[in-house]
PDB file of C-alpha atoms in Angstrom:
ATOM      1  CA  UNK A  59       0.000   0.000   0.000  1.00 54.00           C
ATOM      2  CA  UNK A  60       2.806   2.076   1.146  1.00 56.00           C
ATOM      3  CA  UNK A  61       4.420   0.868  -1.959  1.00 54.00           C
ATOM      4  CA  UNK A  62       1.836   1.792  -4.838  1.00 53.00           C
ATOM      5  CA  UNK A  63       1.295   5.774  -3.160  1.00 53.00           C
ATOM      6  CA  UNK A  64       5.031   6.430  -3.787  1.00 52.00           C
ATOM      7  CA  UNK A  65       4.997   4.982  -6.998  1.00 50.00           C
ATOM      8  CA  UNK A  66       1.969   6.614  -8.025  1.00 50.00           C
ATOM      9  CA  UNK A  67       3.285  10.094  -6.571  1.00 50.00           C
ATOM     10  CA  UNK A  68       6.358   9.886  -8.385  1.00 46.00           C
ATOM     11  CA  UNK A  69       5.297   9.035 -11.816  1.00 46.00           C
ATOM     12  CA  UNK A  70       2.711  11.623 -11.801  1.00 42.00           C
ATOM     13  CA  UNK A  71       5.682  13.936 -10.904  1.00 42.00           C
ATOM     14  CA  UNK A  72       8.110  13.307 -13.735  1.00 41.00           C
ATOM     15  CA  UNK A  73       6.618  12.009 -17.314  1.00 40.00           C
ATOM     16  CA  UNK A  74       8.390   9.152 -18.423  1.00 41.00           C
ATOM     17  CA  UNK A  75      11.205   9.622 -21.233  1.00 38.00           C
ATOM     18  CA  UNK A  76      11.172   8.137 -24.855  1.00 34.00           C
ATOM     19  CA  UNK A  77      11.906   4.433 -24.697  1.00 37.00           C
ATOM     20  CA  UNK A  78      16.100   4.044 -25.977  1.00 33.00           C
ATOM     21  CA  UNK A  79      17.748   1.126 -26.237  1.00 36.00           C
ATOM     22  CA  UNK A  80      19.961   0.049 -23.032  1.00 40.00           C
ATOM     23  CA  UNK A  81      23.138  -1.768 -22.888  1.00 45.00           C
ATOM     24  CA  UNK A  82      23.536  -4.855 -20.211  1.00 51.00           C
ATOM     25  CA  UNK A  83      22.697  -3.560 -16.932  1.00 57.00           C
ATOM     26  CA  UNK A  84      25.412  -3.854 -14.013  1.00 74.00           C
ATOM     27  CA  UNK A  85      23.957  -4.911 -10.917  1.00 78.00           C
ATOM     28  CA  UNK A  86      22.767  -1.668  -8.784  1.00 84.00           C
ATOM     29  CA  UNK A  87      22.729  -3.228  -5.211  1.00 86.00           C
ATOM     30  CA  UNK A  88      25.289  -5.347  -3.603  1.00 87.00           C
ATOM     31  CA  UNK A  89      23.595  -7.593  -0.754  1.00 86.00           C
ATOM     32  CA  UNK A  90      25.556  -9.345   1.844  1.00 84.00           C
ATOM     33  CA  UNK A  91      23.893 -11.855   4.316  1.00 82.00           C
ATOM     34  CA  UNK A  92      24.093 -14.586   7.069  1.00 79.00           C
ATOM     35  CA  UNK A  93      21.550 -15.624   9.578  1.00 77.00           C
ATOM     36  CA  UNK A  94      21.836 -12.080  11.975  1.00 83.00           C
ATOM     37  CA  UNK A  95      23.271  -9.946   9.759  1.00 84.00           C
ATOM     38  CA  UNK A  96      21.932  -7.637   6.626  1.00 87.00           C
ATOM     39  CA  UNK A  97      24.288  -5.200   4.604  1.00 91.00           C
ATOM     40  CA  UNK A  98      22.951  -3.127   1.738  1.00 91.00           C
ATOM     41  CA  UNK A  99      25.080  -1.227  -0.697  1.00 93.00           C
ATOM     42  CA  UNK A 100      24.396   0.619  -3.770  1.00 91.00           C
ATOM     43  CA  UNK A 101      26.277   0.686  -6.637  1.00 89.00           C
ATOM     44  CA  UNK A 102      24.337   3.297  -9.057  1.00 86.00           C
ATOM     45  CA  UNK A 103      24.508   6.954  -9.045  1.00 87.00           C
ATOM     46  CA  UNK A 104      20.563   6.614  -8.972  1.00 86.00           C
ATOM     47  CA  UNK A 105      18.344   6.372  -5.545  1.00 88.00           C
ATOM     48  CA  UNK A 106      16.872   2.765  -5.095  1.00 88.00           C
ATOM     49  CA  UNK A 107      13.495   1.824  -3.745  1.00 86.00           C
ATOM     50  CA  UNK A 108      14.250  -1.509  -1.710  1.00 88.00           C
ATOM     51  CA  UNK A 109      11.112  -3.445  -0.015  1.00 86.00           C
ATOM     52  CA  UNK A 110      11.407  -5.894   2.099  1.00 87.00           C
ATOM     53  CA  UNK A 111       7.860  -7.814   2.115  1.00 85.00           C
ATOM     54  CA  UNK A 112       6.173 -10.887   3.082  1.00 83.00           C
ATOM     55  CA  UNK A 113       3.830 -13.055   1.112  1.00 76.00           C
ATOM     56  CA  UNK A 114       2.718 -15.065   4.339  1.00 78.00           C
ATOM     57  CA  UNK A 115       1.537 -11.839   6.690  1.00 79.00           C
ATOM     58  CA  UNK A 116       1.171  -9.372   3.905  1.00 79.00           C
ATOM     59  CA  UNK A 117       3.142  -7.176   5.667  1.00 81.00           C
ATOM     60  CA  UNK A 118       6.088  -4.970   3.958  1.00 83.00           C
ATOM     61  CA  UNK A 119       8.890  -2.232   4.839  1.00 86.00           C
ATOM     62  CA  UNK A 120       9.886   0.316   1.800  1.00 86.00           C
ATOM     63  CA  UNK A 121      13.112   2.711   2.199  1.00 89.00           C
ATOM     64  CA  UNK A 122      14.850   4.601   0.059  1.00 89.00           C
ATOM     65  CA  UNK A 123      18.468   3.657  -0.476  1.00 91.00           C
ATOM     66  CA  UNK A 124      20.405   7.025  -1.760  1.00 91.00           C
ATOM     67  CA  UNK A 125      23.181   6.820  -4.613  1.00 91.00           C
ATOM     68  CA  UNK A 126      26.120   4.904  -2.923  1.00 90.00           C
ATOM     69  CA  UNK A 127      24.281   4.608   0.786  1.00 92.00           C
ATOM     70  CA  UNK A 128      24.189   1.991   2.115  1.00 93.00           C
ATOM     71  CA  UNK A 129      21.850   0.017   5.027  1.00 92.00           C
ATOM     72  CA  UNK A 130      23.517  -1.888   7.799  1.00 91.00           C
ATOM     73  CA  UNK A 131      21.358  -4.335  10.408  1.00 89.00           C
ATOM     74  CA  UNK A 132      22.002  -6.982  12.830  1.00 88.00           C
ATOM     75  CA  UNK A 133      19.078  -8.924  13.789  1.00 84.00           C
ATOM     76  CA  UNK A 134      17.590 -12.342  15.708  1.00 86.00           C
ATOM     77  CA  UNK A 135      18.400 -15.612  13.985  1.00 82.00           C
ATOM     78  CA  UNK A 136      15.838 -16.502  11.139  1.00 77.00           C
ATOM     79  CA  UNK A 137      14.459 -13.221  10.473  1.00 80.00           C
ATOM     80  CA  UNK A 138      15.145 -13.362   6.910  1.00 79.00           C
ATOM     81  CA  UNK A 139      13.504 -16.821   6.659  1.00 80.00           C
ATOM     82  CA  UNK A 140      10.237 -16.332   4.243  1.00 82.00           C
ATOM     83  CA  UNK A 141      10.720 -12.187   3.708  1.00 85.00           C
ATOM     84  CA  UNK A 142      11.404 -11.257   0.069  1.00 84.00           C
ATOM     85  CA  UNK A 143      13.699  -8.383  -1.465  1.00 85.00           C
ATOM     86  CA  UNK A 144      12.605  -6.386  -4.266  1.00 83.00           C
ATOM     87  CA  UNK A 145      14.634  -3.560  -5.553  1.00 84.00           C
ATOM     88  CA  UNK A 146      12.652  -0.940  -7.933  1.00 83.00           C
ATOM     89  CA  UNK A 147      14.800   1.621  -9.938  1.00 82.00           C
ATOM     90  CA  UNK A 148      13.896   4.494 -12.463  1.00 78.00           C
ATOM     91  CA  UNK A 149      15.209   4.326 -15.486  1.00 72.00           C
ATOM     92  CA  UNK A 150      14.709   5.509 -19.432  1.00 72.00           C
ATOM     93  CA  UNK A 151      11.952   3.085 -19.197  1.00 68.00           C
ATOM     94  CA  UNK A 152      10.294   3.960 -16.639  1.00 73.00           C
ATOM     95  CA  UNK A 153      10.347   2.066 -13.041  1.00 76.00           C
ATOM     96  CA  UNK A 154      11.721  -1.262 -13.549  1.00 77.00           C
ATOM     97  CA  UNK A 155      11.025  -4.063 -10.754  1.00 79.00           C
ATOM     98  CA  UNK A 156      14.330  -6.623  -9.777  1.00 78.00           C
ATOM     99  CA  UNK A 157      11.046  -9.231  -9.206  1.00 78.00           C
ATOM    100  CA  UNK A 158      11.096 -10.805  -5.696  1.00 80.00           C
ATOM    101  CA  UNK A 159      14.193 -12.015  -4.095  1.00 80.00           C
ATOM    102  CA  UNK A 160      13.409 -14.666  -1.112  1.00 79.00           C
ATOM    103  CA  UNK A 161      15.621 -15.458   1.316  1.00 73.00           C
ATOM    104  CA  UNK A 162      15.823 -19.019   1.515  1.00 68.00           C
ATOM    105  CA  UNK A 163      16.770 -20.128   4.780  1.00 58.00           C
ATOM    106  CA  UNK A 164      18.474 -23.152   2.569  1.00 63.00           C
ATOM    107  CA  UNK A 165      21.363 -20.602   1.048  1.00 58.00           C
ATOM    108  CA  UNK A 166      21.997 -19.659   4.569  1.00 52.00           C
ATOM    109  CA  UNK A 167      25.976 -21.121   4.797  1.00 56.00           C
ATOM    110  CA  UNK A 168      26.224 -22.020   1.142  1.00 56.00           C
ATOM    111  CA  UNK A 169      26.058 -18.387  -0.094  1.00 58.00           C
ATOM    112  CA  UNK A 170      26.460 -14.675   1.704  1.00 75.00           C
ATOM    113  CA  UNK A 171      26.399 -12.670  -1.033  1.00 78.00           C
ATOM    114  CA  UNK A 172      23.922 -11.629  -3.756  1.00 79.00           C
ATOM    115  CA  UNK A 173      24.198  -8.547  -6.362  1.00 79.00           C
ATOM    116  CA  UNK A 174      20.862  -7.536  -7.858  1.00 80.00           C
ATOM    117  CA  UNK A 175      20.365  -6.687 -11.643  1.00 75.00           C
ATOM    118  CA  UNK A 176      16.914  -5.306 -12.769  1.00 67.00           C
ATOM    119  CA  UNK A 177      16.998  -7.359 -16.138  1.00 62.00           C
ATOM    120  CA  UNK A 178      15.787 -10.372 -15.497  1.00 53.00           C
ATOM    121  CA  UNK A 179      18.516 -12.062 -13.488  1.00 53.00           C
ATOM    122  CA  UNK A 180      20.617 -11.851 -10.238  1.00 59.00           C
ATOM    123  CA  UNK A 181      24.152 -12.853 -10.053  1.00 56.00           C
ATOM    124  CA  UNK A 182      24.750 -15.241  -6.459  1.00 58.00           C
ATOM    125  CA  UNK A 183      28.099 -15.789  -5.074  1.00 54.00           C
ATOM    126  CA  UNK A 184      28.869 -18.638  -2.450  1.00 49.00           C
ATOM    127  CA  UNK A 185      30.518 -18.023   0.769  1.00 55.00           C
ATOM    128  CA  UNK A 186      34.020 -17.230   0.919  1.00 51.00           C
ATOM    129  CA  UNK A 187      34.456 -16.098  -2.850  1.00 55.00           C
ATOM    130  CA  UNK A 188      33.145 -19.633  -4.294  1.00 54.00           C
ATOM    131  CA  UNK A 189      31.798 -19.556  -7.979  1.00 54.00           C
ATOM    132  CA  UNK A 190      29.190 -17.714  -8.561  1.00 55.00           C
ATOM    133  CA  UNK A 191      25.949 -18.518 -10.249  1.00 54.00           C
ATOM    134  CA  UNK A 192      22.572 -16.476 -12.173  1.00 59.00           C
ATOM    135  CA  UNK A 193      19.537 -16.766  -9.714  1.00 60.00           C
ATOM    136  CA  UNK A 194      15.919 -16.151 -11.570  1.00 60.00           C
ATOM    137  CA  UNK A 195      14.210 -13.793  -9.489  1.00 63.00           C
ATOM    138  CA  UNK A 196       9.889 -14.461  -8.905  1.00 66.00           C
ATOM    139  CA  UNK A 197       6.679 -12.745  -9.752  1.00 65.00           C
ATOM    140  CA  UNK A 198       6.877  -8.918  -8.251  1.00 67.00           C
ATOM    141  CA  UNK A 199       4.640  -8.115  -5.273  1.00 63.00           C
ATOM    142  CA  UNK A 200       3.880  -4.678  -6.676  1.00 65.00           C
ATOM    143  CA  UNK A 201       0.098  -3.869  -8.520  1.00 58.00           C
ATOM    144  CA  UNK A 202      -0.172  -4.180 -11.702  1.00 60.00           C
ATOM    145  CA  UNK A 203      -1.952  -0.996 -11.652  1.00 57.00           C
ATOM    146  CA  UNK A 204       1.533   1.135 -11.263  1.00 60.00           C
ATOM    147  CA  UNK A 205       2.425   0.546 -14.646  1.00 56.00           C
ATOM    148  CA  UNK A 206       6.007  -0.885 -13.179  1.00 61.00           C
ATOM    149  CA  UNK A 207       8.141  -3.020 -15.575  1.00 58.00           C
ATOM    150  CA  UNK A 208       9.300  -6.821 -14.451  1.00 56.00           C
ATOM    151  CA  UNK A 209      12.384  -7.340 -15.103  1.00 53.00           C
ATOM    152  CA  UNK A 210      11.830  -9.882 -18.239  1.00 53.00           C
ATOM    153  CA  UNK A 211       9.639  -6.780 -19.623  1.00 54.00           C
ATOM    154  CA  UNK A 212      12.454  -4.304 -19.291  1.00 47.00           C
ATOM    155  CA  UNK A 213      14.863  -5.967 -20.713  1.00 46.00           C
ATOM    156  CA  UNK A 214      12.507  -7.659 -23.765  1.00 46.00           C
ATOM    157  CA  UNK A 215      11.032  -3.375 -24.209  1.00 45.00           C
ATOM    158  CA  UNK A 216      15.247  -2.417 -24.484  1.00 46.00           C
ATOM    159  CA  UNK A 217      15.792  -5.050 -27.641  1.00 45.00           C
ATOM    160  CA  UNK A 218      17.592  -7.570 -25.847  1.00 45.00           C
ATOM    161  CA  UNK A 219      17.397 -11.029 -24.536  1.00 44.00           C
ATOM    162  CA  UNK A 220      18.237 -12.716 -21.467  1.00 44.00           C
ATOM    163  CA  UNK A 221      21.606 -10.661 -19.747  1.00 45.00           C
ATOM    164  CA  UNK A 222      24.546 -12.206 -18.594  1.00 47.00           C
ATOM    165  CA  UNK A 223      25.806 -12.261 -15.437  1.00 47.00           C
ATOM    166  CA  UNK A 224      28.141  -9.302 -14.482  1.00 46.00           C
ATOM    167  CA  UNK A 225      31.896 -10.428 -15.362  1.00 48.00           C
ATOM    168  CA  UNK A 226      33.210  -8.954 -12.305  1.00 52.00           C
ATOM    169  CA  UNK A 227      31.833  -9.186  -9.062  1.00 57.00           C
ATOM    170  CA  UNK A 228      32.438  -6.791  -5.602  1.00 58.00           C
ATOM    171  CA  UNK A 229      34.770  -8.385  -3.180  1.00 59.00           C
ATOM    172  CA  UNK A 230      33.104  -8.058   0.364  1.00 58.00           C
ATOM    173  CA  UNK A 231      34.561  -4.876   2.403  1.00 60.00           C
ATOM    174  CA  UNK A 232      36.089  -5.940   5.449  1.00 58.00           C
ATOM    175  CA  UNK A 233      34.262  -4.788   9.118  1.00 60.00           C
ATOM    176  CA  UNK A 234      35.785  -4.571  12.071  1.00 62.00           C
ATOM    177  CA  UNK A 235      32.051  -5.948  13.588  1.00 61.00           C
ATOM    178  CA  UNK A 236      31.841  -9.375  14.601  1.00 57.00           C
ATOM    179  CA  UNK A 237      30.379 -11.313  12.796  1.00 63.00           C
ATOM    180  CA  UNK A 238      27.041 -13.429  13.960  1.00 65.00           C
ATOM    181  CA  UNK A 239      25.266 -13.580  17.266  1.00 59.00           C
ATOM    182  CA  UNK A 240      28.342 -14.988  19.828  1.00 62.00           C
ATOM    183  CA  UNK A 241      28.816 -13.406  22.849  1.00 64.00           C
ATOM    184  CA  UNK A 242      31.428 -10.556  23.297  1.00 64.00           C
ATOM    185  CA  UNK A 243      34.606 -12.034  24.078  1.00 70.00           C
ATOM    186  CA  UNK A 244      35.502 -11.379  27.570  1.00 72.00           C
ATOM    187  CA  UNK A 245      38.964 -10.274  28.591  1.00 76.00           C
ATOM    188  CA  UNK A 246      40.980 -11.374  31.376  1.00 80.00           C
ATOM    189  CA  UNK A 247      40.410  -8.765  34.442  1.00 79.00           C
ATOM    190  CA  UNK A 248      41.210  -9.297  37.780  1.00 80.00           C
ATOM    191  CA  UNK A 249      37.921  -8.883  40.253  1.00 78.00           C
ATOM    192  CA  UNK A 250      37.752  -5.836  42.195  1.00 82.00           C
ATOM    193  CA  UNK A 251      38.180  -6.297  46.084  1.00 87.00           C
ATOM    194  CA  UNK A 252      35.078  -6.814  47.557  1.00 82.00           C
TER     195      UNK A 252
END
């Protein structure tokens, strides 16, 4: 709901340009994951409109993610499990729709990392720089009504086919955070005197 009034508002604000071919789209937002942690990044001089939404409660959180931001949250175990990602970006198109993005609590451990591409496919890379791999993204959770592309529409509308996965992918930016939900490590402290 939240969703379709932004949408709306902004494409009543700024008349869409004369459809031009596009070359293969780079990804636009780098995703890193494990079971407690979520890291965001963009990668497009463009602001991004990322939902996070569930099919199961119907419930759904949209943000905007500026030009290079990027969103950093540690969370409960399982969180993710059964919550979809859907990235939505304006382009000479129009608003083109990444599709939905689930979590599967299955990846958890076998991949970490995902970049998103709003042409029909999604580039996956397994844990610890492992190959990576194209991941089909699903239906969009957005109405039909907002006149948003899917991502097999955008690219079909721009003349080409299928696109290839990007030829180079983001290494992961070391943190100094630890990483999952341990306890801090406790130091070796003598008691105070009682």
């Amino acid at each position: 709901m939240i969703t379709a009034a932004i949408l709306a508002s902004l494409s009543l604000a700024s008349p869409a340009p004369a459809a031009a071919p596009l070359a293969p789209v780079p990804a636009v937002l780098e995703v890193h994951y494990s079971n407690t942690h979520l890291q965001l990044r963009s990668l497009t001089g463009e602001p991004l409109l990322v939902i996070f939404s569930s099919a199961s409660s119907g419930l759904e959180t949209v943000f905007w993610l500026s030009p290079g931001g990027q969103y950093d949250e540690e969370f409960p175990r399982g969180t993710l499990f059964g919550l979809d990602l859907e990235v939505v970006q304006d382009s000479q198109l129009g608003w083109i729709t990444s599709g939905a993005i689930a979590f599967d609590p299955k990846s958890f451990g076998v991949t970490d990392s995902l970049w998103v591409q709003p042409c029909g496919h999604s580039v996956m890379q397994s844990g610890s720089g492992g190959p990576a791999f194209g991941l089909a993204p699903g239906q969009s959770h957005l109405p039909a009504e907002l006149g948003v592309l899917g991502p097999d529409e955008a690219h079909a509308t721009s003349g080409g086919g299928h696109a290839e996965p990007a030829f180079h992918v983001p290494a992961l930016t070391p943190t100094n955070k630890p990483k999952g939900d341990h306890p801090p490590r406790l130091r070796k402290k003598p008691l105070p005197p009682v």
